[in-house]
Amino acid sequence: MLQAAKEIETILGSGAVSFDEDVIEAHGHSDWSTSNSSGRPVAIVYPNNTQDVSEIAKVCYKHSVPMVPFGAGSSVEGNFSSPYSGICIDFTFMDEVVAFHPEDMDVVVQPGVNWVDLNNRIQSSGLFLPMDPSPTATIGGMVSTNCSGTNAFRYGTMKDWVINVTVVLPDSRIIKTRQRPRKSSAGYNLTSLFVGAEGTLGMITEITWIQLAALELMDDVQMGVLNKHGSAAVRRWQFPENPTLFLKFSGTKEGVHGDIASVKSVIEPFSPSKVLFAANKQEEIDLWSGRKEALWTMTSIKPQGFNIWSTDVAVPISKLAGLIDISKQESDELGVFASIVGHVGDGNFHQAVMYDAKNEEHVQAVEGCVHKMMDRAVELGGTVSGEHGIGIGKKECLLNELGVDTIDLMRALKSSVDPKWIMNPGKVFDVPKAVKTVTSK
Amino acid sequence: MLQAAKEIETILGSGAVSFDEDVIEAHGHSDWSTSNSSGRPVAIVYPNNTQDVSEIAKVCYKHSVPMVPFGAGSSVEGNFSSPYSGICIDFTFMDEVVAFHPEDMDVVVQPGVNWVDLNNRIQSSGLFLPMDPSPTATIGGMVSTNCSGTNAFRYGTMKDWVINVTVVLPDSRIIKTRQRPRKSSAGYNLTSLFVGAEGTLGMITEITWIQLAALELMDDVQMGVLNKHGSAAVRRWQFPENPTLFLKFSGTKEGVHGDIASVKSVIEPFSPSKVLFAANKQEEIDLWSGRKEALWTMTSIKPQGFNIWSTDVAVPISKLAGLIDISKQESDELGVFASIVGHVGDGNFHQAVMYDAKNEEHVQAVEGCVHKMMDRAVELGGTVSGEHGIGIGKKECLLNELGVDTIDLMRALKSSVDPKWIMNPGKVFDVPKAVKTVTSK
């Protein structure tokens, strides 16, 4: 592996490869994730373009060295950890907007572009990217986990917005999944195969997507946290501390007023408190900040030495309320601090549980609770991962959800694209024992 | 092959298999398609359920006999023809609505369900399927060609609506791509792999989809045909014979009025004639009938012995107007009757050219004209098939569009799922010469 890293250094230059221990540690472990592994990459490589990535793959393929793509490091299922060591490819410097075609409403970007930056850059066109995960996230990781966020109910998830991807395959070949038409029936949908593949089939080096408001739930616990620990703009609302729905509308002024009237008539009979509406742009920003500040307000009250176990599931909409109720009840019985934040419009919710990682009983209790939630989601016809992916933390759950034949088909596809199993090995599925290229090291 | 058919007859009963020559001919050739092959299946098999399909696959796999799935027979690229003979599986009797969950806004159906019937059955729920291809189409074929139609600009294409599919793999295993959550990041997107695969990876036996108005262009020629040959409801409008945009709005009353005002202000400065709006539900139906009658009015004026060459491409939106102009000019120069109907909101349009199939010069001229349109679409960053698929008619064009490495990846996926190449062989890609199971017969 070290030899491969040195060869890459010779080809790309010494500035492109880091052997620094702190840098390696920062790429090998995440405080946000409960699915870390003890493995670390031998080096971090920084490509500048697709051709660099292809050169890296050529060397790694020759030596059968695992390749682990790295974006912003904000994923939560161990998606970028290195259980089989290998070389970590960091896309930080591939952060160019390659082409913006406002006349076609599409934009071509490199994977290291931050989505908030991109939205700022294209704002004057009136276009925006509807996916809104963690503000630190970069586009390569967002595509690789099929991310979504608060806007998905209205706008769908990443898979609905990607027109094509350029991918460096494990053996260094560069392919583009399709051109720029808005729709196509031409051949297999390779774009959808790579979106959400968590970097296990190849490295995405260029993305073309289309761009163009949300139904969010926060529970009583989270509303209380916001009232006490939110920013001044959020605290001034002093929300009633009930489970609260956040809704965002889009369209013409007449359309939005019509939608508000319809929603009010549906919600008010069930609401113990007044329905709040933003009267102007500033109030819109401030009100929605409540939802946006959910994660950091939770983090800010986390006791020293405690971790946050963050997980998500998605179920058919009619099953959602029941599952949230029972999941909240169970985490309350644990006596730990837990809150639920949900993209409930599409049946998806997140539970965040605080626990003492040094207390084994604590860890086991939280783990049991989280797994029970996933088992129930599967029983209700749902999925163990609505938007975070499988990584190394949910592999068994995926088998439970989809069954052995479906997983075998996915494995067959993986093997056909990556016969040496060197692309982000150990994620989504276990590496088969027969594959010696990775497991023997 | 005959032995395989006889074995299937023994397992499923004699009523399930037809050797009738007329039946075989009806499943082997399409007057709608310009991509027919001389091959014919040896028998037509009619399964009743997923288990039957699996039994059929088991026999065919054992004998390495090609399997060709058949829906309504309305596809236009030779998608259901049998260039390697084999057994044709007709899904006519798999026409059940398995489950309807209005509370989750999803419905589970068998592939033989007709989409118009389904919309009628679920109408009282206020839900509908936004895809609207030929009214004869059944859902299995619609999924397998990633169909769309006039509503795609507002609602997207088939791939955006399918939640999961149950598939019988070539070796008879039954898999389900996922459960019923509205979104998922769990594992590879197998659903999208089978949607649009034209039956080359397996047979879809159950589909779950979500359900929930369009921007259409018809050219001057088509408007003239409607005024003369449309139904009474359409003829009463006597449309100006200019290229005409058809728009459909959806939402609250206030929203629709807002949208109409916006659209009027954009369109009127460019329109040589008055913008027509439907004042009530009946007018809405009548006006939209104009678009719906495009195909049959064309068919009704086709001279005896002439065929219609129907093809479609899709390009980035900014390239659409230019491509339509030049394509119309070229077909006019041919001196043949040609019209253009376009789902222009998503950059997709269809050209229908009438020609005398017995006149070799005629055929070559039309073929040249169609291929030039596809080459131009590719040059402009578009695709050779916006919604009809590749079938046997556009294989070379697909290679031109995507390049050899991307096609090789698709082939590798195909081989991993269907190592004997017996699922709908000869569609999308040529069967590799090394595959003796099919080519040696």
XYZ file of C-alpha atoms in Angstrom, chain A residues 141-366:
226
model
C -20.762 12.737 -0.761
C -24.302 14.053 -1.224
C -24.599 12.119 -4.468
C -22.965 8.992 -3.051
C -25.445 8.754 -0.151
C -28.482 9.814 -2.228
C -28.967 12.651 0.234
C -32.112 14.711 0.667
C -32.995 16.871 3.693
C -35.944 19.081 4.538
C -36.987 19.863 0.971
C -37.414 16.275 -0.226
C -41.193 16.162 0.252
C -41.599 18.886 -2.309
C -38.589 18.241 -4.510
C -37.562 14.605 -4.133
C -34.100 13.291 -3.287
C -30.708 13.501 -4.974
C -31.498 10.697 -7.443
C -34.239 12.916 -8.908
C -31.841 15.754 -9.694
C -28.721 14.161 -11.070
C -28.671 14.143 -14.876
C -25.345 12.389 -15.290
C -22.141 11.528 -13.469
C -18.610 11.028 -14.696
C -17.092 8.095 -12.871
C -13.603 6.650 -12.607
C -14.119 2.892 -12.444
C -11.918 0.742 -10.140
C -9.687 -0.215 -13.082
C -9.157 3.482 -13.994
C -11.522 3.694 -16.972
C -13.430 6.985 -17.153
C -17.099 6.763 -18.070
C -19.950 9.265 -18.280
C -23.389 7.815 -17.567
C -25.245 9.985 -20.057
C -25.325 13.414 -21.670
C -27.498 16.405 -20.655
C -31.079 15.694 -21.764
C -33.637 16.106 -18.992
C -34.959 12.652 -19.643
C -33.809 9.511 -21.421
C -34.880 5.942 -22.143
C -31.526 5.086 -23.627
C -29.887 2.048 -22.034
C -29.547 1.148 -18.365
C -29.925 3.874 -15.772
C -26.273 3.906 -14.721
C -26.722 7.340 -13.157
C -29.090 5.855 -10.570
C -26.702 2.954 -10.024
C -23.875 5.277 -8.938
C -26.094 7.713 -6.993
C -26.290 6.202 -3.495
C -23.631 3.518 -4.144
C -21.510 5.056 -1.351
C -18.374 5.008 -3.477
C -18.340 1.203 -3.740
C -18.603 1.073 -7.546
C -16.279 3.881 -8.568
C -15.288 7.471 -7.857
C -17.589 10.242 -9.042
C -15.522 13.065 -10.509
C -18.146 15.232 -12.183
C -21.875 15.708 -11.645
C -24.494 17.424 -13.801
C -27.708 18.289 -12.026
C -30.808 20.250 -12.440
C -31.924 22.839 -10.005
C -34.787 24.734 -9.576
C -39.617 24.880 -0.587
C -40.834 21.330 2.876
C -42.855 19.446 5.649
C -40.770 19.035 8.791
C -41.572 17.698 12.267
C -39.683 18.546 15.460
C -40.747 16.941 18.737
C -41.516 18.654 22.105
C -37.963 18.008 23.331
C -36.387 19.663 20.330
C -38.744 22.683 20.517
C -37.718 23.193 24.153
C -34.044 23.038 23.196
C -34.605 25.672 20.497
C -36.429 28.044 22.873
C -33.529 27.835 25.343
C -30.473 27.369 23.161
C -31.349 28.636 19.680
C -30.012 31.817 18.118
C -31.616 35.159 19.073
C -33.639 35.087 15.831
C -35.102 31.730 16.795
C -35.528 32.327 20.558
C -37.680 35.418 19.952
C -40.502 33.136 18.693
C -40.677 31.180 22.021
C -42.456 28.275 20.336
C -45.118 26.276 22.178
C -43.225 23.140 23.367
C -45.342 20.621 21.450
C -44.452 18.371 18.543
C -44.355 20.952 15.757
C -44.718 20.809 11.983
C -42.635 23.213 9.882
C -43.989 23.858 6.385
C -42.468 25.759 3.493
C -44.449 26.757 0.383
C -43.349 27.726 -3.091
C -45.049 29.040 -6.229
C -46.756 32.255 -7.284
C -48.094 34.594 -4.554
C -51.665 33.488 -5.353
C -50.615 29.836 -5.243
C -48.889 30.181 -1.865
C -51.904 31.971 -0.355
C -54.181 29.211 -1.644
C -51.888 26.540 -0.199
C -51.716 28.305 3.189
C -55.511 28.492 3.393
C -55.846 24.769 2.579
C -53.196 23.749 5.100
C -54.679 25.962 7.860
C -58.092 24.369 7.448
C -56.558 20.894 7.765
C -54.183 21.601 10.670
C -56.032 24.033 12.947
C -58.636 21.551 14.287
C -55.747 19.362 15.568
C -53.413 22.084 16.816
C -53.355 22.991 20.531
C -51.767 26.331 19.686
C -51.948 29.059 17.074
C -50.555 28.309 13.604
C -47.660 30.721 12.943
C -46.955 32.141 9.481
C -44.039 34.253 8.306
C -45.302 37.677 7.272
C -42.202 38.666 5.316
C -38.883 37.386 3.988
C -37.014 38.056 7.276
C -39.622 36.153 9.303
C -39.398 33.327 6.788
C -35.648 33.078 7.348
C -35.982 33.323 11.146
C -38.772 30.762 11.400
C -36.999 28.231 9.222
C -33.805 28.800 11.259
C -35.568 26.888 14.003
C -35.401 23.748 11.896
C -31.899 24.498 10.671
C -30.543 24.926 14.217
C -31.832 21.548 15.425
C -28.502 19.730 15.167
C -26.206 22.351 16.619
C -28.498 23.234 19.509
C -28.492 19.524 20.434
C -24.714 19.411 20.146
C -24.325 22.535 22.269
C -26.124 20.931 25.257
C -24.364 17.553 24.993
C -22.623 16.742 28.313
C -18.816 16.438 28.238
C -17.808 12.900 27.224
C -21.221 12.037 25.796
C -21.819 11.052 22.171
C -24.851 11.505 19.939
C -26.218 8.413 18.215
C -27.924 9.741 15.127
C -29.946 7.423 12.941
C -32.756 7.579 10.435
C -35.449 5.309 9.011
C -38.294 5.822 6.515
C -41.681 4.081 6.416
C -44.903 4.348 4.381
C -46.560 7.590 5.513
C -49.522 5.920 7.261
C -47.106 4.064 9.577
C -45.059 7.094 10.562
C -46.955 8.505 13.551
C -47.174 5.093 15.267
C -43.480 4.368 14.807
C -42.442 7.788 16.124
C -44.660 7.327 19.206
C -43.239 3.936 20.118
C -39.646 4.949 19.338
C -39.953 8.022 21.584
C -41.494 5.916 24.349
C -38.619 3.438 24.193
C -35.885 6.019 24.269
C -37.665 7.777 27.176
C -37.659 4.467 29.072
C -33.882 4.343 28.588
C -33.692 7.503 30.669
C -31.473 9.157 28.067
C -31.937 12.466 26.326
C -33.404 11.821 22.888
C -35.171 13.901 20.314
C -36.834 13.313 16.983
C -36.586 15.491 13.920
C -38.408 14.296 10.863
C -38.741 14.911 7.151
C -42.213 13.561 7.772
C -43.665 14.508 4.390
C -41.830 11.554 2.910
C -42.121 9.224 5.899
C -38.547 9.769 7.042
C -37.382 10.738 10.545
C -34.151 11.016 12.514
C -33.649 10.101 16.118
C -30.731 11.574 18.039
C -29.887 9.907 21.369
C -27.211 11.227 23.743
C -25.231 8.568 25.600
C -22.027 8.036 27.551
C -19.739 6.111 25.198
C -17.597 4.923 28.122
C -20.595 3.283 29.825
C -21.013 -0.173 28.223
C -24.572 -0.604 29.571
C -25.469 2.759 28.112
C -24.039 1.836 24.728
C -25.839 -1.504 24.619
C -29.154 0.017 25.657
C -28.953 2.691 22.964
